[in-house]
PDB file of C-alpha atoms and ligand atoms in Angstrom:
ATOM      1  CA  UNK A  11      -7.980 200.120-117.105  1.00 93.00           C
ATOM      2  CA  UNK A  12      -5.484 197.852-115.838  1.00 98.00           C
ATOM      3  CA  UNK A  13      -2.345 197.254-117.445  1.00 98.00           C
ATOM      4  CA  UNK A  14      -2.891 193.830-117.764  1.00 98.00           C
ATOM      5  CA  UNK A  15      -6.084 194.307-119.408  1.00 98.00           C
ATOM      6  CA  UNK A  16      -4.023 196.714-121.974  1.00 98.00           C
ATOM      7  CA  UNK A  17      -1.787 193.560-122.170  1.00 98.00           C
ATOM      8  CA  UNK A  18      -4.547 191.020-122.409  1.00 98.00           C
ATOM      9  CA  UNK A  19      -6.358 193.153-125.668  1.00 98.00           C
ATOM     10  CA  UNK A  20      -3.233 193.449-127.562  1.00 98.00           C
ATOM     11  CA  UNK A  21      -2.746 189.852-127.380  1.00 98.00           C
ATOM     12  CA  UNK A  22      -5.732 188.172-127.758  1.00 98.00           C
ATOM     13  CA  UNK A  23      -6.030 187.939-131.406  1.00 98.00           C
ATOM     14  CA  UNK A  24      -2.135 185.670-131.195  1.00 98.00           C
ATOM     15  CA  UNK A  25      -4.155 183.964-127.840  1.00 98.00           C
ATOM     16  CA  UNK A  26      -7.028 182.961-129.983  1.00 98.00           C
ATOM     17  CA  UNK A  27      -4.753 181.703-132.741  1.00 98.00           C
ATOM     18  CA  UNK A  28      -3.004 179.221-130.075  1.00 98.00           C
ATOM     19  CA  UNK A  29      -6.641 178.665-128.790  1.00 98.00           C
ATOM     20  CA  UNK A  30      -7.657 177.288-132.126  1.00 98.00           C
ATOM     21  CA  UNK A  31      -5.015 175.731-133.177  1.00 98.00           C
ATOM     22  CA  UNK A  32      -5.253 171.848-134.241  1.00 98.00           C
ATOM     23  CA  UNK A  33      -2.423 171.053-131.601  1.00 98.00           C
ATOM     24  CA  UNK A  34      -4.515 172.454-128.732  1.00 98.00           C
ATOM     25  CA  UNK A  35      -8.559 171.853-130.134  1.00 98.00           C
ATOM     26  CA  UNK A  36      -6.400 167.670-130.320  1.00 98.00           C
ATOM     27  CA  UNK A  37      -5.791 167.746-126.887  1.00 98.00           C
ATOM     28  CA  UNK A  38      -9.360 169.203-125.723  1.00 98.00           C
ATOM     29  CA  UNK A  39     -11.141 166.403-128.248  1.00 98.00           C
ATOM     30  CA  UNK A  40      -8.881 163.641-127.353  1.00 97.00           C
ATOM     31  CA  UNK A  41      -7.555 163.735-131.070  1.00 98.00           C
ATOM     32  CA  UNK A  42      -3.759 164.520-130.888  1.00 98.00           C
ATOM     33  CA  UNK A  43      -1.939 162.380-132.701  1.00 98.00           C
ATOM     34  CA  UNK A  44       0.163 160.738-129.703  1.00 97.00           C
ATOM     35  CA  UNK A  45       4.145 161.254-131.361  1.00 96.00           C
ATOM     36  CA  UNK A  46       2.719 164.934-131.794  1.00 98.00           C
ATOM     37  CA  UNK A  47       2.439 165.153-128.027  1.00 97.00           C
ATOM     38  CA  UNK A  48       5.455 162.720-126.928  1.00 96.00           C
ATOM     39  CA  UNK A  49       7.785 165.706-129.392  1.00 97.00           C
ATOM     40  CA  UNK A  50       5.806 168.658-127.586  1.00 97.00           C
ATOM     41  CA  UNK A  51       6.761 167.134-123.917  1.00 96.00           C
ATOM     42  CA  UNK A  52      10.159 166.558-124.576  1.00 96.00           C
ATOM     43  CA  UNK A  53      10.548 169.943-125.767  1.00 97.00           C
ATOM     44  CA  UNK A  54       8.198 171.177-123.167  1.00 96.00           C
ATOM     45  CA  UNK A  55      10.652 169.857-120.373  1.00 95.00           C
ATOM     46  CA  UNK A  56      14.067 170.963-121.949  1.00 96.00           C
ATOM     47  CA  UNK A  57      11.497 174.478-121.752  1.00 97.00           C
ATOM     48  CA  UNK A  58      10.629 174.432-118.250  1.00 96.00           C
ATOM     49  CA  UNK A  59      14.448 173.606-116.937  1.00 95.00           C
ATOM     50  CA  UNK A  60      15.055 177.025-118.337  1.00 95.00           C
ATOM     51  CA  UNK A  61      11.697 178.753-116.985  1.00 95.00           C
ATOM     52  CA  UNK A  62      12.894 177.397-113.350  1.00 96.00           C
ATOM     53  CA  UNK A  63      15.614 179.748-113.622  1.00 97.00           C
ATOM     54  CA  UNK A  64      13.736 182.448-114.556  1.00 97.00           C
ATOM     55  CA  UNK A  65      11.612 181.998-111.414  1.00 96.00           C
ATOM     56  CA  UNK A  66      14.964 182.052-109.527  1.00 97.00           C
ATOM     57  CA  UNK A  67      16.214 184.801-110.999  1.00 97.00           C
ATOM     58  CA  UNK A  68      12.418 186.379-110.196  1.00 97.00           C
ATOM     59  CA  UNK A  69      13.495 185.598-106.900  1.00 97.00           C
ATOM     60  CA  UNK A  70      16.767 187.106-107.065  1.00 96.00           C
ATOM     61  CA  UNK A  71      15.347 190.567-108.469  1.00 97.00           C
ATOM     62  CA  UNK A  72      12.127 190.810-106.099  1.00 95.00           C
ATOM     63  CA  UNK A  73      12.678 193.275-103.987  1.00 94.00           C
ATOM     64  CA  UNK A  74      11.017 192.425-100.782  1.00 95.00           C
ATOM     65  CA  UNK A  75      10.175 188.895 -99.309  1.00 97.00           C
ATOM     66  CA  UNK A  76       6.845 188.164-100.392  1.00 94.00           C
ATOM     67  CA  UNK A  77       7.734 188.471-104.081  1.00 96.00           C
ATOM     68  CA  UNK A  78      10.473 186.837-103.537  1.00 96.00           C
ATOM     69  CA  UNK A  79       8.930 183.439-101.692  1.00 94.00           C
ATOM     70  CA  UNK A  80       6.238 183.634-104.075  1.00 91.00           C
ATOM     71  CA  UNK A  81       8.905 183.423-107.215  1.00 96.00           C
ATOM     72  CA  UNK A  82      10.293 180.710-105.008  1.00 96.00           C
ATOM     73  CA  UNK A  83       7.023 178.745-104.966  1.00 91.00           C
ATOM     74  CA  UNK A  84       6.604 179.156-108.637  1.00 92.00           C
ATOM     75  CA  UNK A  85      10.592 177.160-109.183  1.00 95.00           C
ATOM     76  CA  UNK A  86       9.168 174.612-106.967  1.00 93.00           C
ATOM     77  CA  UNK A  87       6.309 174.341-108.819  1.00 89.00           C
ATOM     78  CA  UNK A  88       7.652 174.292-112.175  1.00 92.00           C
ATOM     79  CA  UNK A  89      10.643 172.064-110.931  1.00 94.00           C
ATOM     80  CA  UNK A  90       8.419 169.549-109.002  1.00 92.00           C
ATOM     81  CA  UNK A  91       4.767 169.772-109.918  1.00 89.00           C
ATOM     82  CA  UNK A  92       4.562 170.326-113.812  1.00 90.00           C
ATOM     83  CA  UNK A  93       7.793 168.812-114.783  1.00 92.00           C
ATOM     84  CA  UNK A  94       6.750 165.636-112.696  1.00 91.00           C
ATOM     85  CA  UNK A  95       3.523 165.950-114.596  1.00 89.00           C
ATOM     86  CA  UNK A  96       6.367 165.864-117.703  1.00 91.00           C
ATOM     87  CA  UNK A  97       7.989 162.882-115.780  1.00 92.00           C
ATOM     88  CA  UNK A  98       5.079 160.950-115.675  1.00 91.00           C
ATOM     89  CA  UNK A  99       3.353 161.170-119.078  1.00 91.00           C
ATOM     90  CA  UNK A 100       7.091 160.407-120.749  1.00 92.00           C
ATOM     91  CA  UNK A 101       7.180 156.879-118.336  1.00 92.00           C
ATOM     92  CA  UNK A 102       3.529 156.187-119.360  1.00 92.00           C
ATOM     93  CA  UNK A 103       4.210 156.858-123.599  1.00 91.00           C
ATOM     94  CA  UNK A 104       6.996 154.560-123.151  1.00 92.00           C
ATOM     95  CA  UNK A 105       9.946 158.052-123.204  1.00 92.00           C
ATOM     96  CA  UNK A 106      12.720 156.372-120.663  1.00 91.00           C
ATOM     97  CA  UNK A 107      14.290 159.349-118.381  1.00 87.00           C
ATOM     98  CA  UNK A 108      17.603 158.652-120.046  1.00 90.00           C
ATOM     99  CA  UNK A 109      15.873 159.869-123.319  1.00 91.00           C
ATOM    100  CA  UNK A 110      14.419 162.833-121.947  1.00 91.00           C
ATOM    101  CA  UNK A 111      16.874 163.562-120.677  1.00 89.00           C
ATOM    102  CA  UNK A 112      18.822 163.756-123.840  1.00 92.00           C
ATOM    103  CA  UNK A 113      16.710 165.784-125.476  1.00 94.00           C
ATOM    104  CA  UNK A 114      17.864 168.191-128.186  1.00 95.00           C
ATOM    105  CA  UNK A 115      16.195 171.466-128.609  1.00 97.00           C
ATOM    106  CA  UNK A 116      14.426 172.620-131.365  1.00 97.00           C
ATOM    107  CA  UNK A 117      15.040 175.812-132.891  1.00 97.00           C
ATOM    108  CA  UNK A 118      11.604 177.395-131.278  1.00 98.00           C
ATOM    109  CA  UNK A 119      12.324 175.721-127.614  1.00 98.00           C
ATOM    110  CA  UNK A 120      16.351 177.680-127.432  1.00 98.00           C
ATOM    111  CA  UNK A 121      14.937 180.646-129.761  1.00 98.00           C
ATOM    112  CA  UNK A 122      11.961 181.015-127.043  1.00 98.00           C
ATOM    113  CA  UNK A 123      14.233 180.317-123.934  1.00 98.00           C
ATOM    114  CA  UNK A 124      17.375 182.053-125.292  1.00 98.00           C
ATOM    115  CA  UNK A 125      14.567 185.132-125.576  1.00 98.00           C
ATOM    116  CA  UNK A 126      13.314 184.990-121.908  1.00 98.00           C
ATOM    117  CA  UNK A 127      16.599 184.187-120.050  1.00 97.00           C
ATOM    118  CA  UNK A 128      18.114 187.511-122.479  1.00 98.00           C
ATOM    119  CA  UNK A 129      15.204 189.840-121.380  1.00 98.00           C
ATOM    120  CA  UNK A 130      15.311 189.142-117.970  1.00 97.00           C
ATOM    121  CA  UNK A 131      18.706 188.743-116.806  1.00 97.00           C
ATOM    122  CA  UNK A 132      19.345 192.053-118.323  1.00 96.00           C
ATOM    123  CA  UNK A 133      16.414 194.094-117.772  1.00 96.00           C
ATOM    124  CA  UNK A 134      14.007 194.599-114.639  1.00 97.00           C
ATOM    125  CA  UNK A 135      11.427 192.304-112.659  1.00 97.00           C
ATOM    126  CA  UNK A 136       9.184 194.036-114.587  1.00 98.00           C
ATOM    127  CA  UNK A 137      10.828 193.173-117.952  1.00 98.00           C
ATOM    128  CA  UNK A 138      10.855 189.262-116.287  1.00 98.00           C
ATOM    129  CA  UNK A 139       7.138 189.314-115.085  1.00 98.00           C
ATOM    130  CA  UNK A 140       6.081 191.025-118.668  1.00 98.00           C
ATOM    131  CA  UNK A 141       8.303 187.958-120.689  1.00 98.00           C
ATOM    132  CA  UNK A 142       6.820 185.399-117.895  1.00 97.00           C
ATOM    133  CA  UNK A 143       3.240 186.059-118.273  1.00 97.00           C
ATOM    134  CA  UNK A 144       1.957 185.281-121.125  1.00 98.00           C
ATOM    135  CA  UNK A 145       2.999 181.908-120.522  1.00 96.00           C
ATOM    136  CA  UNK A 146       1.437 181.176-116.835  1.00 94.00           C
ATOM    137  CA  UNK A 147      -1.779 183.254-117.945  1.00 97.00           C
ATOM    138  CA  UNK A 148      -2.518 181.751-121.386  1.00 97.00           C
ATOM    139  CA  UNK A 149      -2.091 178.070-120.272  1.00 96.00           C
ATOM    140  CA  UNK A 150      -4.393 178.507-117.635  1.00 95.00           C
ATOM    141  CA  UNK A 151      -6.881 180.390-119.797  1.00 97.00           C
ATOM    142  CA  UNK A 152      -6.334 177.075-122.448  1.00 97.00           C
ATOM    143  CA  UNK A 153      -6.660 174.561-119.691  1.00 97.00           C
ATOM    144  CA  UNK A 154      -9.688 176.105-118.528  1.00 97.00           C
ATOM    145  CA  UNK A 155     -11.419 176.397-121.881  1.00 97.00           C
ATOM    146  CA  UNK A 156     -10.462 173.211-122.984  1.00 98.00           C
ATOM    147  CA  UNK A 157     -11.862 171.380-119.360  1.00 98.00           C
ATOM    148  CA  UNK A 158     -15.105 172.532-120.842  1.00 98.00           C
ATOM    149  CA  UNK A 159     -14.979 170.269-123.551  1.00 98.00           C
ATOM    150  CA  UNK A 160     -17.122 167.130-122.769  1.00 97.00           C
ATOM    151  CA  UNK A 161     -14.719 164.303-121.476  1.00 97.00           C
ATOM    152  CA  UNK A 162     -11.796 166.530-121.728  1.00 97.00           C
ATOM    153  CA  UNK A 163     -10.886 165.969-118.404  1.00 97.00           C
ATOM    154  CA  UNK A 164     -11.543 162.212-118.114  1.00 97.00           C
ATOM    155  CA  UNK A 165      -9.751 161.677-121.314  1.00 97.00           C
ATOM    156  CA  UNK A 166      -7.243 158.764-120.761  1.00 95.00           C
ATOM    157  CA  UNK A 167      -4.185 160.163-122.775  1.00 95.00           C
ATOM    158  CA  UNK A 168      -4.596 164.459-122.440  1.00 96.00           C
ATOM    159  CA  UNK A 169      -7.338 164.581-119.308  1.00 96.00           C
ATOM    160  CA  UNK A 170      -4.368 164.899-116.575  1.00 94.00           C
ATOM    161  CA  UNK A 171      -2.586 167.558-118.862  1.00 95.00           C
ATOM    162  CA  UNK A 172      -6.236 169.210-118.658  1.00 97.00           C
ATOM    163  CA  UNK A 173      -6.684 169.217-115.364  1.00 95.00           C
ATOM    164  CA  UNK A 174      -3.495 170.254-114.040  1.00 92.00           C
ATOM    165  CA  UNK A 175      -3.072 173.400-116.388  1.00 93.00           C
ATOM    166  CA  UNK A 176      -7.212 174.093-114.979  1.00 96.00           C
ATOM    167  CA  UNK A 177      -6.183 174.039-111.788  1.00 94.00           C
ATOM    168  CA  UNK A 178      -6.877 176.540-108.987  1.00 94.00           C
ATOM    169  CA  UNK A 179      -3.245 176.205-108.128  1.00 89.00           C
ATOM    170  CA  UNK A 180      -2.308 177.243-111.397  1.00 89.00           C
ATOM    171  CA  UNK A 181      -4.897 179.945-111.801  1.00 94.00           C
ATOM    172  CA  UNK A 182      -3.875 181.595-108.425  1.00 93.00           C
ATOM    173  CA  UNK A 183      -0.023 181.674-109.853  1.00 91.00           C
ATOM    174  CA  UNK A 184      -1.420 183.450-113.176  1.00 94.00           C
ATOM    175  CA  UNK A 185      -3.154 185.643-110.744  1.00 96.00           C
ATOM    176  CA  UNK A 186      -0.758 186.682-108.611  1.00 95.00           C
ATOM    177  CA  UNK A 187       1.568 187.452-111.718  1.00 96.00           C
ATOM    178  CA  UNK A 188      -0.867 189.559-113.310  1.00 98.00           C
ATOM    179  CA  UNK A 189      -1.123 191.389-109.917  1.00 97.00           C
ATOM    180  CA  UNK A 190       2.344 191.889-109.398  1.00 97.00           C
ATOM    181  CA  UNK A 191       2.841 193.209-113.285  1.00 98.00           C
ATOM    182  CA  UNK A 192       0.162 196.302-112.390  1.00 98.00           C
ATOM    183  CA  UNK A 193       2.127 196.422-109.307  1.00 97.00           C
ATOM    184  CA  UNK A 194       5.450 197.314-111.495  1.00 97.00           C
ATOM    185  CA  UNK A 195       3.875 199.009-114.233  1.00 98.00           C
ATOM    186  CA  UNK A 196       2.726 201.818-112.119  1.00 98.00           C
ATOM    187  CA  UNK A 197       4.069 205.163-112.496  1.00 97.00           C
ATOM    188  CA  UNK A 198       6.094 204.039-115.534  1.00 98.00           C
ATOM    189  CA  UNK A 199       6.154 205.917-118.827  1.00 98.00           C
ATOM    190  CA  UNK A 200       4.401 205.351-121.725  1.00 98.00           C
ATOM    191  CA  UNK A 201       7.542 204.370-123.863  1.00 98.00           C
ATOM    192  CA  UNK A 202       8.503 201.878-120.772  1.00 98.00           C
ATOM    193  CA  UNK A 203       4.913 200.583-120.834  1.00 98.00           C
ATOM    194  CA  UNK A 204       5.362 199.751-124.399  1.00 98.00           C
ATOM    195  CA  UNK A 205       8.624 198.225-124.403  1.00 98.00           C
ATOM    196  CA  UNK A 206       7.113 195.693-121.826  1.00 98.00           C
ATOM    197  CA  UNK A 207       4.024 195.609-124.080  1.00 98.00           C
ATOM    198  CA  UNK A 208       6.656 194.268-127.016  1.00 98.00           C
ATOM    199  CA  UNK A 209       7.919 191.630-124.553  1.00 98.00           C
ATOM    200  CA  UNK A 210       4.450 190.250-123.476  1.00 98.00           C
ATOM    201  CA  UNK A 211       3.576 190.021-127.472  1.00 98.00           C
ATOM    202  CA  UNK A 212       6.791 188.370-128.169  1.00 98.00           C
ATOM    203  CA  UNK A 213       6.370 185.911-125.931  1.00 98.00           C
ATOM    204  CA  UNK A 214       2.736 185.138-127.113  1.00 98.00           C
ATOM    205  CA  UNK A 215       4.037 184.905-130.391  1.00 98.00           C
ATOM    206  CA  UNK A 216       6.460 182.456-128.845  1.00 98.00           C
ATOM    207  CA  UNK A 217       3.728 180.087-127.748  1.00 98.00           C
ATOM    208  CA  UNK A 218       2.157 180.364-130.660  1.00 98.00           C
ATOM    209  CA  UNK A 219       5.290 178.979-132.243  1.00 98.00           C
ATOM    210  CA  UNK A 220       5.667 176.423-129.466  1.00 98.00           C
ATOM    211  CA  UNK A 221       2.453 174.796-130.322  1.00 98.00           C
ATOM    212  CA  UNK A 222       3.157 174.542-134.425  1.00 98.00           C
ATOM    213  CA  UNK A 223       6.489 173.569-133.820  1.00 98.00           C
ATOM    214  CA  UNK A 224       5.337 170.596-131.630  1.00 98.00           C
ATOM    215  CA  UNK A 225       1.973 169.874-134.337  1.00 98.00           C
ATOM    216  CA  UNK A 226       4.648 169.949-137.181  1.00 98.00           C
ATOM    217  CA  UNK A 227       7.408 168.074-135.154  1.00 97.00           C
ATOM    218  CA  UNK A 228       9.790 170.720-136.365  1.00 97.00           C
ATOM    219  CA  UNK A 229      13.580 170.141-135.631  1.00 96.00           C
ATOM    220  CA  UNK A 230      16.617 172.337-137.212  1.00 95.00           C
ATOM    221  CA  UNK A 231      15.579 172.406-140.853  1.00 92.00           C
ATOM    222  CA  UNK A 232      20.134 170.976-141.653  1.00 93.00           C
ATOM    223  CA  UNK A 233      18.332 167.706-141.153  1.00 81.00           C
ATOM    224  CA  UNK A 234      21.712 166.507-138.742  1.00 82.00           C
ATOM    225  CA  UNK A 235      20.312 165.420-135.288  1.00 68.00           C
ATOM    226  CA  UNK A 236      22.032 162.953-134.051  1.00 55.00           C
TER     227      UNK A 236
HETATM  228  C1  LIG B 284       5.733 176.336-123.874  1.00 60.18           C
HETATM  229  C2  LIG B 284       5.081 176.382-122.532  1.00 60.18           C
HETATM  230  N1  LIG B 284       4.477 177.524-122.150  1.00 60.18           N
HETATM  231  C3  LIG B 284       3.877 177.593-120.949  1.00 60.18           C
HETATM  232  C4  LIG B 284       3.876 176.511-120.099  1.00 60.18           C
HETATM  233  C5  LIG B 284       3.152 176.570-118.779  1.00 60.18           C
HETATM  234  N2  LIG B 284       3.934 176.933-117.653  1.00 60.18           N
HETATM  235  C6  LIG B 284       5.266 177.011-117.665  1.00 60.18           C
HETATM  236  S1  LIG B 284       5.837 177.492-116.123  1.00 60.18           S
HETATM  237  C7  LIG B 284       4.320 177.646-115.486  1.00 60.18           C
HETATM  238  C8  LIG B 284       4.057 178.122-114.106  1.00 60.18           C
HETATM  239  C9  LIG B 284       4.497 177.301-112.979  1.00 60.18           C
HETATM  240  O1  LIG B 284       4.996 176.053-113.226  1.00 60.18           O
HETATM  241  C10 LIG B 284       3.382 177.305-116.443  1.00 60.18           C
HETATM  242  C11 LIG B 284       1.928 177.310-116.186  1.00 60.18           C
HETATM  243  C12 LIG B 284       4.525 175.333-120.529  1.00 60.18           C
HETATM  244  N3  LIG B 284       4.574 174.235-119.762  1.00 60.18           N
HETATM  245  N4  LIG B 284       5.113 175.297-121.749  1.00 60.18           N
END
């Protein structure tokens, strides 16, 4: 058994929950109540700014060149593929770039962040690639479930988010990362296979919490945005 697939069965009952939760079954049926999904982008973006640094920092730890051009690939695909995706739904649901721009995190988007930058810029690749993941993998595995939903993917408000997260492109990035996490799981110990087996959950959990947060539009509870 793979490590991944060690990873993948620990997780899957937190997968499932995001899998069947109303935020994601209202994207697959075309049902998402639109300000649910204008909150989840905005925090979604202020997200990604911080996972392109952990792909450069990716780069930064790899070791030899092909990790390190593929981590490279991955920031230019976060910076200019999916956040462009970002770019373009906020123009189209009337979000000027001024305002999302000026987005304010929620407590979820810095607490999940805060989380990923912390493991990885003090720990290994491997600590990076376990914290990393869970994110790449699971949204392809939702994107591809949900395409099967009749009219998912011609749906006029979610169908692009469909299609990109269903992509081959994507699912060749989840690949490769799941490769490259048996790659740097090998010969480790069990304790240091657990520790990266807390991070991978953690993060899961995370998304979990990324999804309800956006369904409940959940800002600090102090009530004081500006
Ligand atoms: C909360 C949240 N989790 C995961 C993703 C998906 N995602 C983030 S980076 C990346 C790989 C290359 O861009 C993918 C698939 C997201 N957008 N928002």
């Amino acid at each position: 058994m793979q490590f991944t697939d060690r990873l993948y069965k620990k997780a899957k009952p937190i997968w499932r929950k995001s899998h069947d939760h109303p935020f994601v079954q209202g994207i697959g049926h075309g049902t998402l109540d639109i300000e649910k999904f204008k909150f989840f982008m905005q925090q979604d973006y202020l997200y990604l700014i911080d996972y392109a640094r952990l792909f450069a920092l990716g780069s930064l730890k790899g070791t030899d060149l092909k990790t390190m051009s593929i981590f490279a690939k991955l920031l230019d695909s976060t910076l200019n593929v999916e956040m462009d995706l970002h770019r373009q739904y906020a123009s189209r649901l009337g979000i000027s770039e001024a305002e999302l721009e000026a987005t304010k995190a929620a407590p979820t988007t810095l607490a999940y962040s805060g989380y990923m930058l912390n493991v990885s810029q003090r720990g290994s690749l491997a600590d990076l690639v376990a914290a990393v993941l869970p994110c790449t993998w699971s949204y392809y595995e939702i994107g591809t479930e949900l395409s099967k939903i009749p009219g998912a993917l011609e749906n006029e408000t979610y169908g692009e988010w469909v299609k990109m997260y269903a992509s081959e492109e994507f699912g060749e990035l989840a690949d490769w990362l799941i490769t490259l996490m048996n790659e740097l799981a090998e010969g480790k110990t069990e304790a240091e296979l657990t520790a990266l087996e807390e991070i991978f959950l953690n993060t899961s959990r995370y998304e979990y919490m990324f999804w309800d947060m956006s369904y409940n539009l959940q800002m600090w509870p102090t009530d004081d945005e500006q």
